[in-house]
Short mmCIF file of C-alpha atoms and ligand atoms in Angstrom, two decimals:
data_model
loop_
_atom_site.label_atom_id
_atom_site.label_comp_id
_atom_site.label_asym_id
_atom_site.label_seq_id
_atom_site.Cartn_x
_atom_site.Cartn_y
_atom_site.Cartn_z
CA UNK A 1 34.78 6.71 15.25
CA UNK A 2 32.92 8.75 12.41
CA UNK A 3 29.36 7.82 12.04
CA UNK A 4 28.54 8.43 8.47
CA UNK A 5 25.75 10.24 6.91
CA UNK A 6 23.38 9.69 4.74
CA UNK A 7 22.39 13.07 3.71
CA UNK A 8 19.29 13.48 1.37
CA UNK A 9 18.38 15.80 -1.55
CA UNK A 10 16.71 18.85 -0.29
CA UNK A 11 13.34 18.45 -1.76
CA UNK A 12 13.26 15.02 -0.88
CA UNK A 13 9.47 14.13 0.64
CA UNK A 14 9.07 12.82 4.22
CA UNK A 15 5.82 11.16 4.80
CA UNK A 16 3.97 8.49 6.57
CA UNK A 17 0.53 6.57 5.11
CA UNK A 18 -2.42 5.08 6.60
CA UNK A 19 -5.91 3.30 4.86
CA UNK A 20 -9.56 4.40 5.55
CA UNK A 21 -10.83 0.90 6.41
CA UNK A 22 -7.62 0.34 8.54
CA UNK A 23 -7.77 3.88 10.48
CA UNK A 24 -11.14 5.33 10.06
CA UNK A 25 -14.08 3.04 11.96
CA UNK A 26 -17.54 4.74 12.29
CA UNK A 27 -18.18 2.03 9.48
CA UNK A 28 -22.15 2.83 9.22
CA UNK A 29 -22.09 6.54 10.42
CA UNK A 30 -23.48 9.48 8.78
CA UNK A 31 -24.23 7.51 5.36
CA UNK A 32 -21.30 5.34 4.63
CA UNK A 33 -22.76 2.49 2.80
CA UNK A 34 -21.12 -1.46 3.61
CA UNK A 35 -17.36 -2.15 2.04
CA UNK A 36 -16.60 -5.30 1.71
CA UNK A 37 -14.61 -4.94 4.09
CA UNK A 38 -16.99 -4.68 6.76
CA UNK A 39 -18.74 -7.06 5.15
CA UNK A 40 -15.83 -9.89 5.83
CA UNK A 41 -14.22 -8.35 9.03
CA UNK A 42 -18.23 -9.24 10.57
CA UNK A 43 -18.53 -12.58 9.02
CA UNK A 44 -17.01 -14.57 11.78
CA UNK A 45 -13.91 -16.69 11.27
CA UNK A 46 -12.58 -14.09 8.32
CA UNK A 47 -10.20 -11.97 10.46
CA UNK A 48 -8.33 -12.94 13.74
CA UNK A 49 -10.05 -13.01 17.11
CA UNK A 50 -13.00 -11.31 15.42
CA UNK A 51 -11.75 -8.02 14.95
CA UNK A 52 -13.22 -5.30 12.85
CA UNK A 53 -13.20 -2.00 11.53
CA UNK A 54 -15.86 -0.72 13.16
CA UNK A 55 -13.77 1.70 15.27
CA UNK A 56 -10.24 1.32 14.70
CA UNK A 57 -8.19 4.18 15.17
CA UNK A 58 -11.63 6.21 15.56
CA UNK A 59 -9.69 8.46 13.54
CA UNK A 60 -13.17 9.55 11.77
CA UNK A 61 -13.80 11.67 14.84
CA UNK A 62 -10.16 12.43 16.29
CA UNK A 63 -8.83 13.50 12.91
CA UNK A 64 -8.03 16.76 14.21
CA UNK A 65 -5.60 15.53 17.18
CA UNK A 66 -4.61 13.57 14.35
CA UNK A 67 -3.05 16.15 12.00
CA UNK A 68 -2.10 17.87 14.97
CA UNK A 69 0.27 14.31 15.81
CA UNK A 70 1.14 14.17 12.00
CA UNK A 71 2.63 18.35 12.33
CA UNK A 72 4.41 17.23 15.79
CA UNK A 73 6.35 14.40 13.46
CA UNK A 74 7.39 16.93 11.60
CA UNK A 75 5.81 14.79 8.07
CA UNK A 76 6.14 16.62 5.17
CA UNK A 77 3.57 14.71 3.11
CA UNK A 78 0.82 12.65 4.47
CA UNK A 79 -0.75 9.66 2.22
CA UNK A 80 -4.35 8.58 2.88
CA UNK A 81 -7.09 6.51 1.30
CA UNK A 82 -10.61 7.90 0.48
CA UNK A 83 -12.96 5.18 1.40
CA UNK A 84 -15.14 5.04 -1.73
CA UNK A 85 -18.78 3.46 0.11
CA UNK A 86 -18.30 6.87 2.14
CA UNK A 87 -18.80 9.13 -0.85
CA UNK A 88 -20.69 6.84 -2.82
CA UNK A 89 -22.42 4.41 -0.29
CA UNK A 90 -23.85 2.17 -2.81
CA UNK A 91 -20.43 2.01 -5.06
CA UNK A 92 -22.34 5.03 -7.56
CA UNK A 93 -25.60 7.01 -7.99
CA UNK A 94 -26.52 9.12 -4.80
CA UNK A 95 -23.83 10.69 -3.37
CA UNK A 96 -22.53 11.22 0.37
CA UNK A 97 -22.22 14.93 0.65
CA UNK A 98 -20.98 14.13 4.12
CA UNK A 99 -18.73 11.78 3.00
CA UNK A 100 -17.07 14.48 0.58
CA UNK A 101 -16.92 16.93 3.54
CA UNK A 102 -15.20 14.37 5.52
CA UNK A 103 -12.30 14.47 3.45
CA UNK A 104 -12.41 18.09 1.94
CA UNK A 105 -11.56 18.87 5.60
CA UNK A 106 -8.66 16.58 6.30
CA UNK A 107 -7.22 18.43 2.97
CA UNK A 108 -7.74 21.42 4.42
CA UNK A 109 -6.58 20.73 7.58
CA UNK A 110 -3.21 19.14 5.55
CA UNK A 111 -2.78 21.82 3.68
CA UNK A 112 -3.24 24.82 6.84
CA UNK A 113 -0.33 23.18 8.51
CA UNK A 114 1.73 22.57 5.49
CA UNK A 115 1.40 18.68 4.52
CA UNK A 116 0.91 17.60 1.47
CA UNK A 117 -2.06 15.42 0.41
CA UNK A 118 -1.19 12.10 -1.17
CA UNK A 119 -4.72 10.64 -1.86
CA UNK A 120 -4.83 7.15 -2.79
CA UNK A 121 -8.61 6.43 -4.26
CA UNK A 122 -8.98 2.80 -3.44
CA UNK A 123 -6.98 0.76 -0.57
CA UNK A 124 -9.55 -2.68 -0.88
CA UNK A 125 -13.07 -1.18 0.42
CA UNK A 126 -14.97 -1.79 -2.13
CA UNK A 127 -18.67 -0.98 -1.61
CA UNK A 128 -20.77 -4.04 -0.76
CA UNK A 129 -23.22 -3.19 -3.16
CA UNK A 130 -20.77 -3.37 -6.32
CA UNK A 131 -19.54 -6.91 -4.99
CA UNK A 132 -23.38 -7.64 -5.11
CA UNK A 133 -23.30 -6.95 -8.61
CA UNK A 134 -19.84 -9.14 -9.00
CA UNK A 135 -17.40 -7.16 -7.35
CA UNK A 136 -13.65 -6.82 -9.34
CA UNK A 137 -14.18 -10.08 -11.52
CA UNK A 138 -17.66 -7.83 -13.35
CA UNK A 139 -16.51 -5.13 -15.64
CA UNK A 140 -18.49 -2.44 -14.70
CA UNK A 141 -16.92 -2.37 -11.52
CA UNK A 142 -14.21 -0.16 -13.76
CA UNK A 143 -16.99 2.36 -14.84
CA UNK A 144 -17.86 3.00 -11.17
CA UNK A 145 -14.61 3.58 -9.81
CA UNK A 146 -14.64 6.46 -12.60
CA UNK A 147 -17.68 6.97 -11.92
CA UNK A 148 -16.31 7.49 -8.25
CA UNK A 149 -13.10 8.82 -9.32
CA UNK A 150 -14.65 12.04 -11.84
CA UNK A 151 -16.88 12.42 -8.48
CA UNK A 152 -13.90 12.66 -5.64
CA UNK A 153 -10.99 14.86 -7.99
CA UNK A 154 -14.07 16.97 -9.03
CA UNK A 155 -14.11 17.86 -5.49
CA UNK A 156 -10.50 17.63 -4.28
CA UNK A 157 -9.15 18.77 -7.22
CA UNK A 158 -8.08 21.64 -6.97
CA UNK A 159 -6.09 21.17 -3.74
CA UNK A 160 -5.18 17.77 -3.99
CA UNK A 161 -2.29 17.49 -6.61
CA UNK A 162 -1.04 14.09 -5.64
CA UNK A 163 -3.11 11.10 -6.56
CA UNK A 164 -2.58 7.19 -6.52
CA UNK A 165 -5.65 5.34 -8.06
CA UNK A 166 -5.23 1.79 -6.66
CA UNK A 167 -2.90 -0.28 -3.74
CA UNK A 168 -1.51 -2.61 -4.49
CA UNK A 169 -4.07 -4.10 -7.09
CA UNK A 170 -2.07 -7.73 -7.22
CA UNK A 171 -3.38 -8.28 -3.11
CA UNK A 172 -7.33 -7.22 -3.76
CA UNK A 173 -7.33 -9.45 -7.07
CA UNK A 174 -5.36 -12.15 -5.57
CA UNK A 175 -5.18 -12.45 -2.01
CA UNK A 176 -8.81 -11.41 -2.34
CA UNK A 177 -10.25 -13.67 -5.21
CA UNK A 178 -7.90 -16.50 -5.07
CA UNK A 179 -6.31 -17.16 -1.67
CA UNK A 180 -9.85 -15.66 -0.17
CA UNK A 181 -7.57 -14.37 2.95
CA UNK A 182 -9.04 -10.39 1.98
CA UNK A 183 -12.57 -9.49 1.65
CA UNK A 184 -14.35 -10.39 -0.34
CA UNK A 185 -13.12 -14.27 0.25
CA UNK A 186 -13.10 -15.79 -2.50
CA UNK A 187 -10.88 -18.53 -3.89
CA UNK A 188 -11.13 -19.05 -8.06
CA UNK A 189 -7.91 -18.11 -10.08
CA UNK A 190 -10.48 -16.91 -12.72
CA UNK A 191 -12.21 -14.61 -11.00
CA UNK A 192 -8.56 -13.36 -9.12
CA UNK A 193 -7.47 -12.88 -12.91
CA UNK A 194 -10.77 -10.70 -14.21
CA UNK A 195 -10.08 -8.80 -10.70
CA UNK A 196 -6.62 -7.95 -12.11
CA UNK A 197 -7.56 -7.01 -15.43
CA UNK A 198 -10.64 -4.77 -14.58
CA UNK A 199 -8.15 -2.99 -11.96
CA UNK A 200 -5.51 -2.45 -14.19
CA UNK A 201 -8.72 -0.75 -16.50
CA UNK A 202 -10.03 1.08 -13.57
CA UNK A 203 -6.94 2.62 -13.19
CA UNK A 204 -6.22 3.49 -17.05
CA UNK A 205 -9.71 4.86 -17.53
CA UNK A 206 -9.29 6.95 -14.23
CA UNK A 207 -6.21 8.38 -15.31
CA UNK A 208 -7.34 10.81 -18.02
CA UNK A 209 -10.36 11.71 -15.68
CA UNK A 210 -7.95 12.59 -12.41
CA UNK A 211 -5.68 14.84 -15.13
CA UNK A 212 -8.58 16.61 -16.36
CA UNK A 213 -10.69 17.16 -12.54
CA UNK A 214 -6.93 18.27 -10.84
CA UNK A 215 -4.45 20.45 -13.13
CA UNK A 216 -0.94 19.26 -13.12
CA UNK A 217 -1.32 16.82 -10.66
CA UNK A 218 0.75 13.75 -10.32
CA UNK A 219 -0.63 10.38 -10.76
CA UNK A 220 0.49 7.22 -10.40
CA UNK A 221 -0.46 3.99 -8.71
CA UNK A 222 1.20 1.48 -5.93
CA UNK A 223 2.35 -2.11 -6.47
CA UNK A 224 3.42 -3.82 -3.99
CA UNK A 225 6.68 -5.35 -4.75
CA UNK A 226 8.88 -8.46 -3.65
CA UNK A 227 12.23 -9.88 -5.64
CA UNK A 228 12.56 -12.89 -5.74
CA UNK A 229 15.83 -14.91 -4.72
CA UNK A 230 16.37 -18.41 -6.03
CA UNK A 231 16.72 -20.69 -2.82
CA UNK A 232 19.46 -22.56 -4.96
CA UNK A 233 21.03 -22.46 -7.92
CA UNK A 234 18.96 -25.24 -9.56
CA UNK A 235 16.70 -24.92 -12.84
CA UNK A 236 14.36 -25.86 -11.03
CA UNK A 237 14.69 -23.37 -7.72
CA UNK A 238 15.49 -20.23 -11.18
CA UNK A 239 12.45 -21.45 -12.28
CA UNK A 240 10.37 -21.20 -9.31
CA UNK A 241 11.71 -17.19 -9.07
CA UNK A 242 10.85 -16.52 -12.19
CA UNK A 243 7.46 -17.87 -11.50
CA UNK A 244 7.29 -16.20 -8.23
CA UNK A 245 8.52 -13.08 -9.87
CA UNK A 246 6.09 -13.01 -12.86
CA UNK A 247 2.85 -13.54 -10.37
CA UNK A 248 4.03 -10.61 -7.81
CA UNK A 249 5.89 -8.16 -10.38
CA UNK A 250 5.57 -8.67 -13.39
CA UNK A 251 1.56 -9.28 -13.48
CA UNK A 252 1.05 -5.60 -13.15
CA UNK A 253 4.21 -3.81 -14.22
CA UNK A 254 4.17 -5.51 -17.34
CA UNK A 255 0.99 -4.26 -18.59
CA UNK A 256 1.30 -0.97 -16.64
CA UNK A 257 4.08 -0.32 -19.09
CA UNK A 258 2.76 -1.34 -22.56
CA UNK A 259 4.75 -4.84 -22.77
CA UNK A 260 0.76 -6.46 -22.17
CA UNK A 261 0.59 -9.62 -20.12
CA UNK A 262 3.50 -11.26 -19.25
CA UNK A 263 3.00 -14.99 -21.90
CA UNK A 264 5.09 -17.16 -19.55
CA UNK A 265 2.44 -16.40 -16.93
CA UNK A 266 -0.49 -16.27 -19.35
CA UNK A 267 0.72 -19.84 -20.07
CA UNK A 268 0.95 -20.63 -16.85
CA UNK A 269 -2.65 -19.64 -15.68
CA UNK A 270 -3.87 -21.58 -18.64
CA UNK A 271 -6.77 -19.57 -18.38
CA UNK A 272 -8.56 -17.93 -21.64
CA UNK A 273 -8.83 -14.72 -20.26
CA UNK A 274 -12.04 -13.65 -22.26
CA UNK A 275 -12.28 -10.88 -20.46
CA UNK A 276 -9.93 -8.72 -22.49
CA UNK A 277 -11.05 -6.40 -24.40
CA UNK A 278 -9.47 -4.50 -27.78
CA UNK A 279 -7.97 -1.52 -26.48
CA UNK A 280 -8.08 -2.20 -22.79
CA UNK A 281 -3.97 -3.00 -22.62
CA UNK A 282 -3.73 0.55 -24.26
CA UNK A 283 -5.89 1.72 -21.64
CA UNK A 284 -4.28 0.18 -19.03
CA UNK A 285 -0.99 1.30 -19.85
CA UNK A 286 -1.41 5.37 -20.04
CA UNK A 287 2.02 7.11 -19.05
CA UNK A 288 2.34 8.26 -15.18
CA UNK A 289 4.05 10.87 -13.03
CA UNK A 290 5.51 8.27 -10.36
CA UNK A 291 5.26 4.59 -9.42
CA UNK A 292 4.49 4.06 -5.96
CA UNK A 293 6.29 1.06 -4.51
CA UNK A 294 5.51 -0.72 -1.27
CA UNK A 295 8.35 -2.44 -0.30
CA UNK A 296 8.38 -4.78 3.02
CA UNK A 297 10.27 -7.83 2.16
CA UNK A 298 12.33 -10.45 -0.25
CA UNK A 299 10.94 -13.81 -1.28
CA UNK A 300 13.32 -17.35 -1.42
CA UNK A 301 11.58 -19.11 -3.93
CA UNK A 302 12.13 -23.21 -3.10
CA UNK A 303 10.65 -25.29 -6.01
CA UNK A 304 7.72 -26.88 -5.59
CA UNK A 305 7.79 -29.41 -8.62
CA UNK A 306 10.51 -31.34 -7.39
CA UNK A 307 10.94 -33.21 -4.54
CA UNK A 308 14.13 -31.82 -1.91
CA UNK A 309 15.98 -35.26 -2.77
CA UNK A 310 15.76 -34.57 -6.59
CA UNK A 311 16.71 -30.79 -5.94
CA UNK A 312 20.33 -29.35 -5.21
CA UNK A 313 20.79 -28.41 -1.49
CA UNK A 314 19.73 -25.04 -0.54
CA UNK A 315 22.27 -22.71 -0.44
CA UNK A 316 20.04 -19.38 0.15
CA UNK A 317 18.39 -18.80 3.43
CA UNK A 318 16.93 -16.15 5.55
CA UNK A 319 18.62 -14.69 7.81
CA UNK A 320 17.35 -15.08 11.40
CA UNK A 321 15.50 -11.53 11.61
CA UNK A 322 12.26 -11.44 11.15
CA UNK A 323 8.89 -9.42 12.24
CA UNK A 324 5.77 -10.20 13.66
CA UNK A 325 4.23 -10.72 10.15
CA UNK A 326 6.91 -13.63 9.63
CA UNK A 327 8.83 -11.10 7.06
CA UNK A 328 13.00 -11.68 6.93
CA UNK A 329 14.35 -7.81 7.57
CA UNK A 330 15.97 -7.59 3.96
CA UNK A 331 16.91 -3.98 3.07
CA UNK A 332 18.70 -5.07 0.13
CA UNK A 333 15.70 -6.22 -1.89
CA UNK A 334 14.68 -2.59 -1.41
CA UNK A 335 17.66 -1.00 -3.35
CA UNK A 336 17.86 -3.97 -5.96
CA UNK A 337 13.63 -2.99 -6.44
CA UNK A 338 14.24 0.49 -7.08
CA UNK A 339 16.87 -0.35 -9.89
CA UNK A 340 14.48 -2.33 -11.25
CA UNK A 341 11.74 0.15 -11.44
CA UNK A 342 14.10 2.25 -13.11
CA UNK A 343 16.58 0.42 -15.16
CA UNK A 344 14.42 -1.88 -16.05
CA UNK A 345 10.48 -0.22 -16.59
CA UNK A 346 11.67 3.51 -17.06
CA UNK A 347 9.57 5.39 -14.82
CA UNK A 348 10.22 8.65 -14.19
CA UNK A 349 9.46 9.18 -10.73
CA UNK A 350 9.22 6.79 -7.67
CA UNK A 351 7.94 6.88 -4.48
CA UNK A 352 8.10 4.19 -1.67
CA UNK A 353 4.59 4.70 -0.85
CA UNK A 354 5.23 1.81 2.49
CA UNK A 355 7.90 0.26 4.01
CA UNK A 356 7.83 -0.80 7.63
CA UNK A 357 7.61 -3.41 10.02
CA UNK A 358 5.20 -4.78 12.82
CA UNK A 359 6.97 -5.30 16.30
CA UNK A 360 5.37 -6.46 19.65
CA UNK A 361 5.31 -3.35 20.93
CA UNK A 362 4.73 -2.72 24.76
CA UNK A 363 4.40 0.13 26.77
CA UNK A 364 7.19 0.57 29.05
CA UNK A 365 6.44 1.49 33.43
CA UNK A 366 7.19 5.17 32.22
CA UNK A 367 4.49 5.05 29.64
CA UNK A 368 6.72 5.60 26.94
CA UNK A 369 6.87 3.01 23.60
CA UNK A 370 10.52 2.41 22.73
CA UNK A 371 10.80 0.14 19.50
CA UNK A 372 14.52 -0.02 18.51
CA UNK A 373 13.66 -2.66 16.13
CA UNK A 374 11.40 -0.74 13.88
CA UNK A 375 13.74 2.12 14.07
CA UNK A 376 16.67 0.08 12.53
CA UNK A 377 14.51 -1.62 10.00
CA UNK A 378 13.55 2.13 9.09
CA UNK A 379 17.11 3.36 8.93
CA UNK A 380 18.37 0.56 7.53
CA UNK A 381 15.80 0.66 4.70
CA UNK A 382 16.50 4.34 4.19
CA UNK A 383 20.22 3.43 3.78
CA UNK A 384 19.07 1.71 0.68
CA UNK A 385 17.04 4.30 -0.71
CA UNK A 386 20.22 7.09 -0.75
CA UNK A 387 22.35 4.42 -2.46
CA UNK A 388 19.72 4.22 -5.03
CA UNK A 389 19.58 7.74 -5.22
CA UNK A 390 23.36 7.63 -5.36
CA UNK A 391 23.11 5.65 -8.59
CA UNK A 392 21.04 7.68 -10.16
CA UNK A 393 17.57 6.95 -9.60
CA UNK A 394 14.91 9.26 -9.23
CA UNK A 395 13.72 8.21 -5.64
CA UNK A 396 11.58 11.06 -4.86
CA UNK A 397 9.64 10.28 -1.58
CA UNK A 398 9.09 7.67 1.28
CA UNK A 399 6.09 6.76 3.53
CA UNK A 400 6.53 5.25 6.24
CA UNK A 401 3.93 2.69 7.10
CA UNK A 402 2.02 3.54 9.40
CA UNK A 403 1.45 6.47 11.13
CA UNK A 404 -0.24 4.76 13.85
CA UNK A 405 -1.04 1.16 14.41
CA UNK A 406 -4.16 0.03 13.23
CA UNK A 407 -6.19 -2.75 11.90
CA UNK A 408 -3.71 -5.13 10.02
CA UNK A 409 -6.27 -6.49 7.51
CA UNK A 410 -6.92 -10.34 8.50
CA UNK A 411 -4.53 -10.05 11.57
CA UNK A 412 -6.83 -7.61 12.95
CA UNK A 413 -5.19 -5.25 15.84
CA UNK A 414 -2.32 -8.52 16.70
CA UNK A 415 -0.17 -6.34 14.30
CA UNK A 416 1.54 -2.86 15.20
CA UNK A 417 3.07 -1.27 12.49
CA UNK A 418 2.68 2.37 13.51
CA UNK A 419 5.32 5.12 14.47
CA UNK A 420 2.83 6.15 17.23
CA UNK A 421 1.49 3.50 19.33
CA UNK A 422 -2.60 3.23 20.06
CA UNK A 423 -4.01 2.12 23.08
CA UNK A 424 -7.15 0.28 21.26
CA UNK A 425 -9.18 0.53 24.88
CA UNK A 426 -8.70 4.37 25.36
CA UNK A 427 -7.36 5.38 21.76
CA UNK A 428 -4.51 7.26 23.39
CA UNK A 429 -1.90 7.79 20.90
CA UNK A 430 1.69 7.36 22.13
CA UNK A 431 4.82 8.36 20.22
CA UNK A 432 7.10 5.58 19.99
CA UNK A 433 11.04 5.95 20.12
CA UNK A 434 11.42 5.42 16.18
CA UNK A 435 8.54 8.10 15.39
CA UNK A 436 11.19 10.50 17.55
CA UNK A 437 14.03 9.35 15.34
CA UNK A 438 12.39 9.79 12.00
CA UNK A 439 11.39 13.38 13.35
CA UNK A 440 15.25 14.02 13.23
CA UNK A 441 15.79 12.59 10.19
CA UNK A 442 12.96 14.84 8.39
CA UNK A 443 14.71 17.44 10.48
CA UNK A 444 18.25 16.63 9.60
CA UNK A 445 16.80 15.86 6.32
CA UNK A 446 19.77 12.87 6.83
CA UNK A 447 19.92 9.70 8.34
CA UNK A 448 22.74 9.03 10.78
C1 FCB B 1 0.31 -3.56 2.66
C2 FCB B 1 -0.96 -2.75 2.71
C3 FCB B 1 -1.12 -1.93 3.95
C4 FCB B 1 -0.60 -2.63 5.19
C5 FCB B 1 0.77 -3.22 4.96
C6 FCB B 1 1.37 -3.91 6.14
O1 FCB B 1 0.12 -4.68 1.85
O2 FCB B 1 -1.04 -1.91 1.60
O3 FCB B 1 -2.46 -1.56 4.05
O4 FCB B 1 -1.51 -3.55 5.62
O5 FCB B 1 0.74 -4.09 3.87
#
């Protein structure tokens, strides 16, 4: 029988992303002030069996083996976070000049063996000192990350020409300041909604600043995105999507795109949200190069407000595959985002910036890692990308998370997500089956 093809347009980018705080450790070397994030991950209780950052993937010291793993993939593009309390260790002021080195020479590095840079300036460690002073919720939080911002593209600039100013802002202002699962902890819908809107400034004031320190870069920014299936046809299950959808989606998209605050959810929050200023929805909303999407799985939204008897049955379910983070495996929702991104918001450009999935991964009696799983959520999820592409939209890139297992925020090191497996006691790396395959794929430039 005739496997088919998925072939891809030439120019299409291959890559695979990591986070400092999740890859980096040497948390209080050289003089990299306190994130938040170390800040949590040592208050006990925060993060499963007490697991830190401290070391992770060590990567601060290995990251030459590193690129040398990220060339032997094959990546074409390699995206990264700058850990801001590394460059500017108490949020702004003095600066880290070995902090800036640090990174100049993992560009460097990149660019010698022909990967591209795709620098994202804040993945959720935030220096300590700024949450001392209020953290997200406190305005001037925004003036320091441009503070930070003018201080990192001054120095990158020139080489790195791919930029995302915030992940997935909707997890540090809400799983962060509401649900109090990230660092910093805390749980108050009004400070998770000042979080939101002083990100969503950050990012507009950076903007001009990035374009001005890095000629004709790209820049965009990475939601994390998840639609939202009615678990019945009910009002009241249609209702409880379009909730669901307005919190995760629409929150930032709206906004990013001019239309301001979505008023269902305004309504909703029945919050006053004195915070906003004239002009900062203007701000906010500056025209990008790309959206970055991270894309991991669906959500069946079940109504809350009514009881199951009052409800209709459930006719929507998930099916039975799921990964170690409790996700369903939905490709799908991947194809049906895209379209949205496009038909719906008109960007230009769009780049999955993560999609992947945690497995129990063992090493086998060989010593080898062999993940089938992860490889068919991978292929199965790039099936969905060329039918998008197929349609019509501009699907430019995709990142694989991760490039190597590593601290899974409050799951600590239970999680593996990576194409290459880490021995956490040693800090071997091993390549895992699915890393292999993807190597093809870039090579094939096709998925089979
Ligand atoms: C995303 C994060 C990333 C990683 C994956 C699994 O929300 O951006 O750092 O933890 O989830």
């Amino acid at each position: 029988m005739d496997k088919k093809v998925f072939q891809f347009p030439k120019d299409f980018i291959w890559g695979a992303a990591t986070a400092s705080y999740q890859i980096e450790g040497a948390w209080n070397e050289d003089e990299k002030g306190e994130s938040i994030w170390d800040r949590f991950s040592h208050t006990p209780g925060m993060v499963q069996d007490g697991d830190t950052g401290d070391m992770a993937c060590d990567h601060y010291h290995r990251w030459e083996d590193d690129l040398e793993m990220i060339k032997k993939l094959g990546l074409k593009a390699y995206r990264f976070s700058t850990a801001w309390p590394r460059v500017l260790p108490s949020g702004s002021g003095s600066v880290s000049e070995a902090g800036l080195e640090f990174y100049s020479r993992l560009v460097d590095g990149l660019l010698k063996l022909d990967i591209e840079p795709y620098v994202t300036l804040y993945h959720w460690d935030l220096p300590q000192k700024l949450q001392d002073k209020g953290g997200w919720p406190a305005r001037e939080t925004a003036d320091a990350f441009v503070e930070y911002v003018d201080m990192i593209t001054r120095v990158l600039g020139d080489r790195v020409k791919n930029w995302i100013t915030l992940n997935e802002p909707w997890v540090s202002a809400f799983v962060g300041y509401r649900d109090g699962r990230h660092a910093p902890g805390h749980i108050d819908l009004h400070e998770a909604l000042a979080a939101s809107h002083h990100l969503l400034l950050a990012h507009g004031m950076a903007v001009p600043v990035i374009r001005s320190n890095s000629r004709d870069a790209n820049v965009g920014i990475t939601l994390n995105m998840s639609p939202q299936y009615p678990a019945s046809s009910s009002v009241a299950d249609r209702a409880a999507a379009t909730w669901g959808d307005g919190y995760i989606n629409r929150w930032f998209l709206d906004p990013l795109t001019g239309r301001g605050y979505p008023q269902d959810m305004v309504d909703s929050f029945g919050d006053e949200m004195t915070f906003v200023q004239p002009g900062d929805l203007e701000s906010a909303a500056v025209p990008l190069d790309f959206i970055g999407v991270n894309y991991y799985t669906r959500n069946i939204a079940r109504s809350e407000k009514v009881s199951e008897a009052e409800n209709a049955p459930q006719t929507v379910f998930r099916s039975d595959e799921i990964t170690e983070m409790d996700w369903e495996v939905f490709p799908e929702g991947l194809y049906k985002t895209l379209g949205r991104l496009y038909f719906d918001y008109d960007f230009p450009v769009i780049h999955i910036t993560e999609n992947g999935a945690a497995f129990n991964d063992q090493v086998g009696a060989d010593g080898e890692v062999d993940d089938p799983a992860r490889l068919s959520y991978i292929k199965r999820h790039l099936e969905q990308v060329h039918r998008a592409i197929e349609a019509g939209i501009p699907v430019k890139g995709y990142f694989a998370w991760s490039l190597m297992d590593n601290f899974e925020w409050g799951y600590g090191y239970s999680k593996r997500f990576g194409l290459v497996y880490v021995d956490y006691q040693t800090q071997q790396r091993i390549i895992k089956s699915s890393a292999k395959w993807y190597q093809r794929v870039i090579e094939t430039n096709a998925v089979e």
